[in-house]
PDB file of C-alpha atoms in Angstrom:
ATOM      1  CA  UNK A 168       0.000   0.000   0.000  1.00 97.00           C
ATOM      2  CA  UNK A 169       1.009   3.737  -0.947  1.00 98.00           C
ATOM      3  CA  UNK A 170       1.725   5.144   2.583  1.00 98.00           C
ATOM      4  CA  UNK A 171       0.920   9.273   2.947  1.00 98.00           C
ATOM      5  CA  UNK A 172       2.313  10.842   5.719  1.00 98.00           C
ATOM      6  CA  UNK A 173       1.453  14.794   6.931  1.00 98.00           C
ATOM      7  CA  UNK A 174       2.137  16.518   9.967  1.00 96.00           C
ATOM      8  CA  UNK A 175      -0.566  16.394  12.651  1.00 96.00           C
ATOM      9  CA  UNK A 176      -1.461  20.114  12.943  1.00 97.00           C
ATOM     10  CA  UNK A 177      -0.437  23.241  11.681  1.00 98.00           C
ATOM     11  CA  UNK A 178      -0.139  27.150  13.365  1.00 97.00           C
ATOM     12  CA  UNK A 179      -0.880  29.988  11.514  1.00 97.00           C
ATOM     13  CA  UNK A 180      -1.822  33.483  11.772  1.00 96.00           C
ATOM     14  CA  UNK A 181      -4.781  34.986   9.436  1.00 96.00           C
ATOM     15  CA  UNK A 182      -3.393  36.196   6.335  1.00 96.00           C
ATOM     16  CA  UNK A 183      -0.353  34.251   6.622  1.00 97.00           C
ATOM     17  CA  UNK A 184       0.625  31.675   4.336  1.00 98.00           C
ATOM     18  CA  UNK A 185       0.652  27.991   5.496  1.00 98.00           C
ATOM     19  CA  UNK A 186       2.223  25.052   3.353  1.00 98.00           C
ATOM     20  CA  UNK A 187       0.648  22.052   4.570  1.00 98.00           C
ATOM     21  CA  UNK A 188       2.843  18.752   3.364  1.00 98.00           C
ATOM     22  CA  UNK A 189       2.062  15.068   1.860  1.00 98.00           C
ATOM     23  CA  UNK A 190       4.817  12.739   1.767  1.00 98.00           C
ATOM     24  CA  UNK A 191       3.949   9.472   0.005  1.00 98.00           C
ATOM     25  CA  UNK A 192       6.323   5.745   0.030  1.00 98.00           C
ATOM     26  CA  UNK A 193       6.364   5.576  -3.640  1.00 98.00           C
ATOM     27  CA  UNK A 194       5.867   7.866  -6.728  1.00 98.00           C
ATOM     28  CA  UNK A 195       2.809   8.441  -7.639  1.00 97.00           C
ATOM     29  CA  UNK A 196       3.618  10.312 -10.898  1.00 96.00           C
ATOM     30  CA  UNK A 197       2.887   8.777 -14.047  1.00 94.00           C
ATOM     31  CA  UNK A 198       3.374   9.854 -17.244  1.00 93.00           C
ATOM     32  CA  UNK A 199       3.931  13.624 -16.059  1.00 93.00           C
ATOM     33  CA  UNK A 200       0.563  13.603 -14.389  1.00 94.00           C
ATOM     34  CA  UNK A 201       0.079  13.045 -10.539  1.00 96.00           C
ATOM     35  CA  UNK A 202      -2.224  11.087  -8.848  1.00 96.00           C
ATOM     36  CA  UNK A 203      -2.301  13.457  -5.830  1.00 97.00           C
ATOM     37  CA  UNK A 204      -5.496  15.242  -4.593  1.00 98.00           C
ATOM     38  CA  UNK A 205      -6.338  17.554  -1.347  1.00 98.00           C
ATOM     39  CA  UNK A 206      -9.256  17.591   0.268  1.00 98.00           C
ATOM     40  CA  UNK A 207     -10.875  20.075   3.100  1.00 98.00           C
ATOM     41  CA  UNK A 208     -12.910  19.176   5.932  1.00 98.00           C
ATOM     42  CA  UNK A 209     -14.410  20.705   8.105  1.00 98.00           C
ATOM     43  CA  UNK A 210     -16.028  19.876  12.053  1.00 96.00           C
ATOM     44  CA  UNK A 211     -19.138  18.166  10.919  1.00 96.00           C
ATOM     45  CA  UNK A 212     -18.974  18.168   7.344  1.00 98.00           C
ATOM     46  CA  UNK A 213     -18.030  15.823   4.551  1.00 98.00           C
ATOM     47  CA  UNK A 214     -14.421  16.104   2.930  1.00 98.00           C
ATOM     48  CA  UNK A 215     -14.587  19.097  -0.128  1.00 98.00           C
ATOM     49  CA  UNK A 216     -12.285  18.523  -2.665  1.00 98.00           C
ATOM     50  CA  UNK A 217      -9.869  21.283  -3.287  1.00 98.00           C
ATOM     51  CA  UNK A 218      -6.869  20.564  -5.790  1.00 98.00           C
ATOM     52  CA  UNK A 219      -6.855  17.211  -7.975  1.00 97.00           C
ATOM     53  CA  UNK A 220      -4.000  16.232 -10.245  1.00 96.00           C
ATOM     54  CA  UNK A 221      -1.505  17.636  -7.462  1.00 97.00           C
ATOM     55  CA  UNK A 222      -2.473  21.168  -8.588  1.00 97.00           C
ATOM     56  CA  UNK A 223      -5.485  22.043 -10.269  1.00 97.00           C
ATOM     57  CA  UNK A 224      -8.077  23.668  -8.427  1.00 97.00           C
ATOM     58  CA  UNK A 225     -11.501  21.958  -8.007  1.00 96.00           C
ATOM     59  CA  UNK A 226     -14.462  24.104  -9.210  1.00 95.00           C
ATOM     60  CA  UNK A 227     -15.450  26.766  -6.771  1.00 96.00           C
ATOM     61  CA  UNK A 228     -12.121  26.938  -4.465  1.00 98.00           C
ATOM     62  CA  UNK A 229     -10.329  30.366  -3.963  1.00 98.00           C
ATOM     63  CA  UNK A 230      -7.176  31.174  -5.676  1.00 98.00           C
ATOM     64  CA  UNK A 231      -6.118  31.548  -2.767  1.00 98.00           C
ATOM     65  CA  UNK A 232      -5.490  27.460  -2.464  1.00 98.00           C
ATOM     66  CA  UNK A 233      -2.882  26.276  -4.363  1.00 98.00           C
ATOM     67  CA  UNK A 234      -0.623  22.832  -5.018  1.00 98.00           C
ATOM     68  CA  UNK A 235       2.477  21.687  -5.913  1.00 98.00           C
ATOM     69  CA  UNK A 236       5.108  19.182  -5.636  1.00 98.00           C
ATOM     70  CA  UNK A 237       5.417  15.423  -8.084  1.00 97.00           C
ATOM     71  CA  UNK A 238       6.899  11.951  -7.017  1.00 97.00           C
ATOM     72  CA  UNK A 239       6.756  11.696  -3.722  1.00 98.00           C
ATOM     73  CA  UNK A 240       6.884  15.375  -2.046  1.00 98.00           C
ATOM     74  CA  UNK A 241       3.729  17.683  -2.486  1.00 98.00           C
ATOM     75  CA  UNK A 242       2.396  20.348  -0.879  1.00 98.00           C
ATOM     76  CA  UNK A 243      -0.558  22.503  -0.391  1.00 98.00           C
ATOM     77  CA  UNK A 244      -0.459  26.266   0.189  1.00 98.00           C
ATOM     78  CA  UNK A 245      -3.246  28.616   1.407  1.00 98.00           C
ATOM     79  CA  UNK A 246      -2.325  32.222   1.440  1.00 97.00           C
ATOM     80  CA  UNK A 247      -3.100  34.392   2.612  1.00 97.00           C
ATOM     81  CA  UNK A 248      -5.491  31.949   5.298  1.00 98.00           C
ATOM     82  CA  UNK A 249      -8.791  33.330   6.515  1.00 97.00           C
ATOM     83  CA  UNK A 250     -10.475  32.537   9.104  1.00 96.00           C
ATOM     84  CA  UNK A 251     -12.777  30.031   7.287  1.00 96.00           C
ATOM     85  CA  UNK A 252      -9.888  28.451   5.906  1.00 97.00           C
ATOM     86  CA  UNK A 253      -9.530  26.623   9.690  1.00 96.00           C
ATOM     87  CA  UNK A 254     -10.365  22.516   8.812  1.00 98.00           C
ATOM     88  CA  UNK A 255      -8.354  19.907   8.855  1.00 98.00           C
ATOM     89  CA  UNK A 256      -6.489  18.939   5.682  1.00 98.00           C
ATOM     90  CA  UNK A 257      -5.895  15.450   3.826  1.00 98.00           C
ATOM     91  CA  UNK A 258      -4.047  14.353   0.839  1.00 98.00           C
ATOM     92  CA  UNK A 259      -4.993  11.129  -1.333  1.00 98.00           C
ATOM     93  CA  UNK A 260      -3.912   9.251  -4.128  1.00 98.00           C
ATOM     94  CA  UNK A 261      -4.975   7.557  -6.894  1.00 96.00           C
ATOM     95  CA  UNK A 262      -2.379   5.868  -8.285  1.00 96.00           C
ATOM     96  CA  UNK A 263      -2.847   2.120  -6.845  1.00 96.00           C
ATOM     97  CA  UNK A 264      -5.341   0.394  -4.861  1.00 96.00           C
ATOM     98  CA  UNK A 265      -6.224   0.957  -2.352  1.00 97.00           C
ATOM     99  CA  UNK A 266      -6.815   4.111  -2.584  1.00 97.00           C
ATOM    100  CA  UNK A 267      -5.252   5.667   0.749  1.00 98.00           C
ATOM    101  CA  UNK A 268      -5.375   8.950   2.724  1.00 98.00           C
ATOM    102  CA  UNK A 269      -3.073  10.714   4.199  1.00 98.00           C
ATOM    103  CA  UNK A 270      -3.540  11.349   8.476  1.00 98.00           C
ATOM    104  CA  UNK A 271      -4.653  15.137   8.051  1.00 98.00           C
ATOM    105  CA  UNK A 272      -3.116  18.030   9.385  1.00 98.00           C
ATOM    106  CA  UNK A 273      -5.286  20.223  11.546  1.00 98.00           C
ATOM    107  CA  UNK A 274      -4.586  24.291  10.657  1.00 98.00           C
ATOM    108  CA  UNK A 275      -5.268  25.684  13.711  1.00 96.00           C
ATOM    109  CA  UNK A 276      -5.125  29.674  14.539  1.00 93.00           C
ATOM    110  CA  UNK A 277      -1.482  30.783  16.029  1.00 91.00           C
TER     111      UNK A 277
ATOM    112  CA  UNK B 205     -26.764  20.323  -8.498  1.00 96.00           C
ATOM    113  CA  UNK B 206     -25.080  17.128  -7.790  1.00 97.00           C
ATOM    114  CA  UNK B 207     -26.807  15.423  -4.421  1.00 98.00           C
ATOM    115  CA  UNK B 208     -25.728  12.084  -2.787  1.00 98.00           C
ATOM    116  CA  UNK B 209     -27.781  11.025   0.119  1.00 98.00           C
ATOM    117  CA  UNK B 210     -27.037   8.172   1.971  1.00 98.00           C
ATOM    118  CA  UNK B 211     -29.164   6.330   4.653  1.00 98.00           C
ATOM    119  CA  UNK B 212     -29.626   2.761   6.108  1.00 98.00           C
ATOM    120  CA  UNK B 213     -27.081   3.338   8.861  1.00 98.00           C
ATOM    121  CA  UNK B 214     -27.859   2.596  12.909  1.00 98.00           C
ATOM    122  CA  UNK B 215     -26.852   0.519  15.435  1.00 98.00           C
ATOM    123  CA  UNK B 216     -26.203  -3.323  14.760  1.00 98.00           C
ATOM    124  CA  UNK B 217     -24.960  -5.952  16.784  1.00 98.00           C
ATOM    125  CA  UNK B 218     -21.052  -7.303  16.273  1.00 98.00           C
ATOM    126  CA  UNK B 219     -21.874 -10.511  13.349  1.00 98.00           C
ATOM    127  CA  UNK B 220     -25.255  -8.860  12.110  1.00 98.00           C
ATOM    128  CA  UNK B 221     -25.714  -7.125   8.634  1.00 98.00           C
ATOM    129  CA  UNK B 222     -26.635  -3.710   7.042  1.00 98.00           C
ATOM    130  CA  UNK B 223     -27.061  -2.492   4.046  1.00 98.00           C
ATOM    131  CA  UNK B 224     -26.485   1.300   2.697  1.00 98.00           C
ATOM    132  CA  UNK B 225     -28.105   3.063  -0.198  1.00 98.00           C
ATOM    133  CA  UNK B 226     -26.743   6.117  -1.514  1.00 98.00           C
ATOM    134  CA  UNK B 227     -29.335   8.272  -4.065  1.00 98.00           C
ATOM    135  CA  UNK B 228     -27.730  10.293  -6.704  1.00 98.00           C
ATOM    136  CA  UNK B 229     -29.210  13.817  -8.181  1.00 98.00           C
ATOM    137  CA  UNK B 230     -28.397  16.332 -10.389  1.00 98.00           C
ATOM    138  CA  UNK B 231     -26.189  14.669 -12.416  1.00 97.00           C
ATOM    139  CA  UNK B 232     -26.406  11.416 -15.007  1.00 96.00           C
ATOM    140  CA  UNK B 233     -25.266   8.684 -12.457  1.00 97.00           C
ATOM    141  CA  UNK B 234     -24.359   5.908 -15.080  1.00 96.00           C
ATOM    142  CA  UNK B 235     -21.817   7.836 -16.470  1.00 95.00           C
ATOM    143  CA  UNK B 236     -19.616   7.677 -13.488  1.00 95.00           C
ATOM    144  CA  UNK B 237     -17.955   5.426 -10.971  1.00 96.00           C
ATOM    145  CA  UNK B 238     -18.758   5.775  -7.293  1.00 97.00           C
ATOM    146  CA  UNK B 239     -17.258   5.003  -4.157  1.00 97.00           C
ATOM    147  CA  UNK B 240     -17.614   4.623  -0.254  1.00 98.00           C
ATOM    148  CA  UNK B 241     -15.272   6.118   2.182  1.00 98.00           C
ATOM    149  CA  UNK B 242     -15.356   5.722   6.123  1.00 98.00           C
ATOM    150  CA  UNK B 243     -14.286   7.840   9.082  1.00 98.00           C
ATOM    151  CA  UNK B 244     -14.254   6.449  12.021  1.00 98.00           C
ATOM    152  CA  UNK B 245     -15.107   8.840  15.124  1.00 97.00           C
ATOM    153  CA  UNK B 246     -12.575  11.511  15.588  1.00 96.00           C
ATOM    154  CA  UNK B 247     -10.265   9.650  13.172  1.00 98.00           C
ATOM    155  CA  UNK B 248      -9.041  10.491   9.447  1.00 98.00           C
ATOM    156  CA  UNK B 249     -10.526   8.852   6.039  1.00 98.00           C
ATOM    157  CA  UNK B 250     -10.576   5.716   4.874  1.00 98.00           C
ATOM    158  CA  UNK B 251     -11.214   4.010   1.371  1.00 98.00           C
ATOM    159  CA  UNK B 252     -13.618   1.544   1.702  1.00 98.00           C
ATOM    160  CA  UNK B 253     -14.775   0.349  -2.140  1.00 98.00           C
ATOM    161  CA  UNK B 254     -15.465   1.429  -5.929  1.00 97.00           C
ATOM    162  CA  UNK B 255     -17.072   0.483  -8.333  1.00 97.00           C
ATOM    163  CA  UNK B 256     -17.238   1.353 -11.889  1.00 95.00           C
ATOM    164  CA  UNK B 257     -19.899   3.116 -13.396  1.00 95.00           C
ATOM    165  CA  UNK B 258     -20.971  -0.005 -15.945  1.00 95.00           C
ATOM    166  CA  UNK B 259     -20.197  -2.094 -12.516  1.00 96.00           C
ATOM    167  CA  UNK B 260     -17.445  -3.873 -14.801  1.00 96.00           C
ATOM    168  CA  UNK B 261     -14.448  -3.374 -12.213  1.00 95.00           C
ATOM    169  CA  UNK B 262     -15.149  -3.296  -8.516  1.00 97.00           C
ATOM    170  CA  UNK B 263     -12.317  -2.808  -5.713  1.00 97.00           C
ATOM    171  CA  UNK B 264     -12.148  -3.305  -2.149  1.00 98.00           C
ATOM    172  CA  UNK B 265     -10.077  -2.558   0.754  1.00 98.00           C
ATOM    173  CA  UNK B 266      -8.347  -5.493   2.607  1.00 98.00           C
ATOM    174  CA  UNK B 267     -10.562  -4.712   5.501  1.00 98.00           C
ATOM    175  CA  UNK B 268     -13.561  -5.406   4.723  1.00 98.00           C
ATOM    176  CA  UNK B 269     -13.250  -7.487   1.561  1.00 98.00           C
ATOM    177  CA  UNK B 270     -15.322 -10.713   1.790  1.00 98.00           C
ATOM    178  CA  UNK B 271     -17.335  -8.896   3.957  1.00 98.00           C
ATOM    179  CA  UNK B 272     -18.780  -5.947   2.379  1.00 98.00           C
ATOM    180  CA  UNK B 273     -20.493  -5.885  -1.272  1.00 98.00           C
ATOM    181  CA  UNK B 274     -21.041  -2.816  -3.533  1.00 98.00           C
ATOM    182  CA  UNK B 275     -22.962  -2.885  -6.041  1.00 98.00           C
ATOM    183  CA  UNK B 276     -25.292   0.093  -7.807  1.00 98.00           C
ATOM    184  CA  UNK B 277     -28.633   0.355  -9.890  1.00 98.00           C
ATOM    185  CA  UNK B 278     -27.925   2.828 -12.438  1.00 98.00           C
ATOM    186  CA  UNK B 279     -31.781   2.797 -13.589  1.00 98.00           C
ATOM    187  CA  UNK B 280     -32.453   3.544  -9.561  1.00 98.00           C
ATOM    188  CA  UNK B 281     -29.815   6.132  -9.060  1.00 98.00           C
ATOM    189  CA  UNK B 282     -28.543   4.600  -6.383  1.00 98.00           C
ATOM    190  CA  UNK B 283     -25.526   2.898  -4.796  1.00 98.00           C
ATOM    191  CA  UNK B 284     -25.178   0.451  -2.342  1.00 98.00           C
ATOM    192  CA  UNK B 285     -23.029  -1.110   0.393  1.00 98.00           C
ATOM    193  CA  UNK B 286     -24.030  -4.187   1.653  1.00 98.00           C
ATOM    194  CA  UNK B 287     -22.314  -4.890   5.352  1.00 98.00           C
ATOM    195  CA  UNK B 288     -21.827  -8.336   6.367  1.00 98.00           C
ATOM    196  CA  UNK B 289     -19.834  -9.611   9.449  1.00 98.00           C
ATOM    197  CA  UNK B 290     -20.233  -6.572  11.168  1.00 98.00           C
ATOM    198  CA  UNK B 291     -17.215  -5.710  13.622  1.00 98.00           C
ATOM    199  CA  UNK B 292     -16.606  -2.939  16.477  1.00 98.00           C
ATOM    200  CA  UNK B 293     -13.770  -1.991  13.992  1.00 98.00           C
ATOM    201  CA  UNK B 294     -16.763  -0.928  11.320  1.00 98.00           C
ATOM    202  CA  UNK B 295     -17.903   1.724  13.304  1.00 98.00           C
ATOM    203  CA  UNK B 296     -17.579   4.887  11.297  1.00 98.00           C
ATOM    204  CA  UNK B 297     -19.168   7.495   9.166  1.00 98.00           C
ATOM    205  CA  UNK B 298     -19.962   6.071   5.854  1.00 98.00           C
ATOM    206  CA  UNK B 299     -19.785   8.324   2.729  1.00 98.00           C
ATOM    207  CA  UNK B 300     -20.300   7.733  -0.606  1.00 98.00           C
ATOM    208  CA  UNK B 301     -18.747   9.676  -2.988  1.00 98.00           C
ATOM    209  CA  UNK B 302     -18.472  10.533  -6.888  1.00 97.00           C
ATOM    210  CA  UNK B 303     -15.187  10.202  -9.097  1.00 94.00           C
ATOM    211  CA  UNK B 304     -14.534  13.252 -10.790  1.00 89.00           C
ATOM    212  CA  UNK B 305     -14.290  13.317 -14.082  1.00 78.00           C
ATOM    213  CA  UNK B 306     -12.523  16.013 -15.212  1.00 76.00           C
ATOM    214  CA  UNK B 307      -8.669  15.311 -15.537  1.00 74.00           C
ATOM    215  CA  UNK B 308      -6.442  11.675 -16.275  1.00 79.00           C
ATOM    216  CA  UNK B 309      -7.176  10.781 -13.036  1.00 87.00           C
ATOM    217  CA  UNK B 310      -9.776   8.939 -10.211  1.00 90.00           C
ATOM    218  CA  UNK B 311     -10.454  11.609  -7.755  1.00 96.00           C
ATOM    219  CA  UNK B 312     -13.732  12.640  -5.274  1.00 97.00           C
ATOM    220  CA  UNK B 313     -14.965  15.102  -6.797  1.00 96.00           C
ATOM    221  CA  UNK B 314     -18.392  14.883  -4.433  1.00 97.00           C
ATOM    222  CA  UNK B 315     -19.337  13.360  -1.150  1.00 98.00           C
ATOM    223  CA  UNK B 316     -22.256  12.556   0.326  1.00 98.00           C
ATOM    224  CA  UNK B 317     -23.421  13.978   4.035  1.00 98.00           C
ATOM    225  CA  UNK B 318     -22.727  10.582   5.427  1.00 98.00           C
ATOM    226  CA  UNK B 319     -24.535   7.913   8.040  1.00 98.00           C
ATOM    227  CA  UNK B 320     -23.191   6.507  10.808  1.00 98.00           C
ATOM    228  CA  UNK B 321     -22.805   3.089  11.413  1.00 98.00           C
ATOM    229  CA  UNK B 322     -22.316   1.508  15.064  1.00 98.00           C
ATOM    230  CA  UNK B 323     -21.002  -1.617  15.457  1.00 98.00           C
ATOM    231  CA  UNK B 324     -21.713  -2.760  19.102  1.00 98.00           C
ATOM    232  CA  UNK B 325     -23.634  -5.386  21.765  1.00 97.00           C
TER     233      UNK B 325
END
C-alpha cells in the first residue's frame, strides 16, 4: 500500500501563508501527471475537494489554495489563510489500490 | 446540483448485517464510478470500495473485503453497500462519494453527508 504521511497540525496566523505537506512511500507520478489530490474538511462536514491532479483547483475553491510538488513530495499552500480556511487537511492518491489517505493536518489559529 | 444522500445506517450488533443506499441527483449517475469512504469517530478517512460506473471493475479494501459488497442500480440512481460480518472496527461514518471526471485521473470530486454506522452489543 502507498503510505501518505502529513504533519498532525499546523499554526498559523490569518493572512499568513501555510504550506501544509504530503509525503507518500512511492511515486505516484505517471506519465507527467500526478495522482495526488487535497481535500478540506471541516467539524461536521463531509471532505470538499480542493486541488486534484496535485495542482489544479476543483471548481469553486479560492485562488487563494494552491498545489504543488510530483513523485513523492507535495504540498498545499493557502495564502493568505482566513479565518474560514480553519479545517483539517488530507491528501490522497490515486495511483494504486487501495486508494489511501493521508492522516490530516489540523490548521489551527497561532 | 449534484446530491448524494445516503441512509440505512444505525446501530447493529457485532456478526449482524446492514445495508447502505446512496441516491444520486443532479447529475447522469451511469456515467460515473462511485465510491464509499469511512471515518471512524474523531479519526481520518478511509477508502472503503469502488465500483465502476458499468459495474465492470469493482475494488475493495483489505478490511472489509469478503465482507462488504457494492454494487449500484444505475436505472435507480442509487448505490449500495451491503455490510456483512459486522465488527466494532466498522464503526464509522460512511460516505459515498463521486469520481470526478474532469482530468487523467480517479479523484472525489463529491461526497455525500454521510450515516453513521455503530457496530456494538
Amino acid at each position: 500500500d502507498i503510505v501518505l504521511t502529513q504533519s498532525p497540525a499546523l499554526a498559523v496566523s490569518l493572512e499568513q501563508r501555510a504550506t501544509i505537506s504530503c509525503k507518500t512511500s512511492q511515486n505516484v507520478d505517471n506519465y507527467g501527471i500526478s495522482y495526488m489530490h487535497w481535500y478540506q474538511q471541516k467539524p461536521g462536514q463531509q471532505p470538499k475537494l480542493l486541488i486534484y491532479e496535485g495542482s489544479n483547483l476543483a471548481s469553486g475553491i479560492p485562488a487563494r489554495f494552491s498545489g504543488s510538488g510530483s513523485g513523492t513530495d507535495f504540498t498545499l499552500t493557502i495564502d493568505p489563510v482566513e479565518a474560514d480556511d480553519i479545517a483539517t487537511y488530507y491528501c490522497q492518491q490515486s495511483k494504486d489500490y487501495p486508494r489511501t489517505f493521508g492522516g490530516g493536518t489540523k490548521l489551527e489559529l497561532k | 446540483e449534484v446530491q448524494l444522500v445516503e441512509s440505512g445506517g444505525g446501530l447493529v450488533q457485532p456478526g449482524r448485517s446492514l445495508k447502505l443506499s446512496c441516491l444520486a441527483s443532479g447529475f447522469t449517475f451511469s456515467n460515473y464510478g462511485m465510491n464509499w469512504i469511512r471515518q471512524a469517530p474523531g479519526k481520518g478517512l478511509e477508502w472503503v470500495a469502488s465500483i465502476s460506473s458499468s459495474s465492470s471493475y469493482i475494488y475493495y479494501a483489505d478490511t472489509v473485503k469478503g465482507r462488504f459488497t457494492i454494487s449500484r442500480d444505475n436505472a435507480k440512481n442509487t448505490l449500495y453497500l451491503q455490510m456483512t460480518s459486522l465488527r466494532s472496527e466498522d464503526t464509522a461514518l460512511y460516505y459515498c462519494a463521486r469520481h470526478g471526471n474532469y482530468g487523467y485521473t480517479p479523484y472525489f470530486d463529491y461526497w455525500g453527508q454521510g450515516v453513521m454506522v455503530t457496530v456494538s452489543s
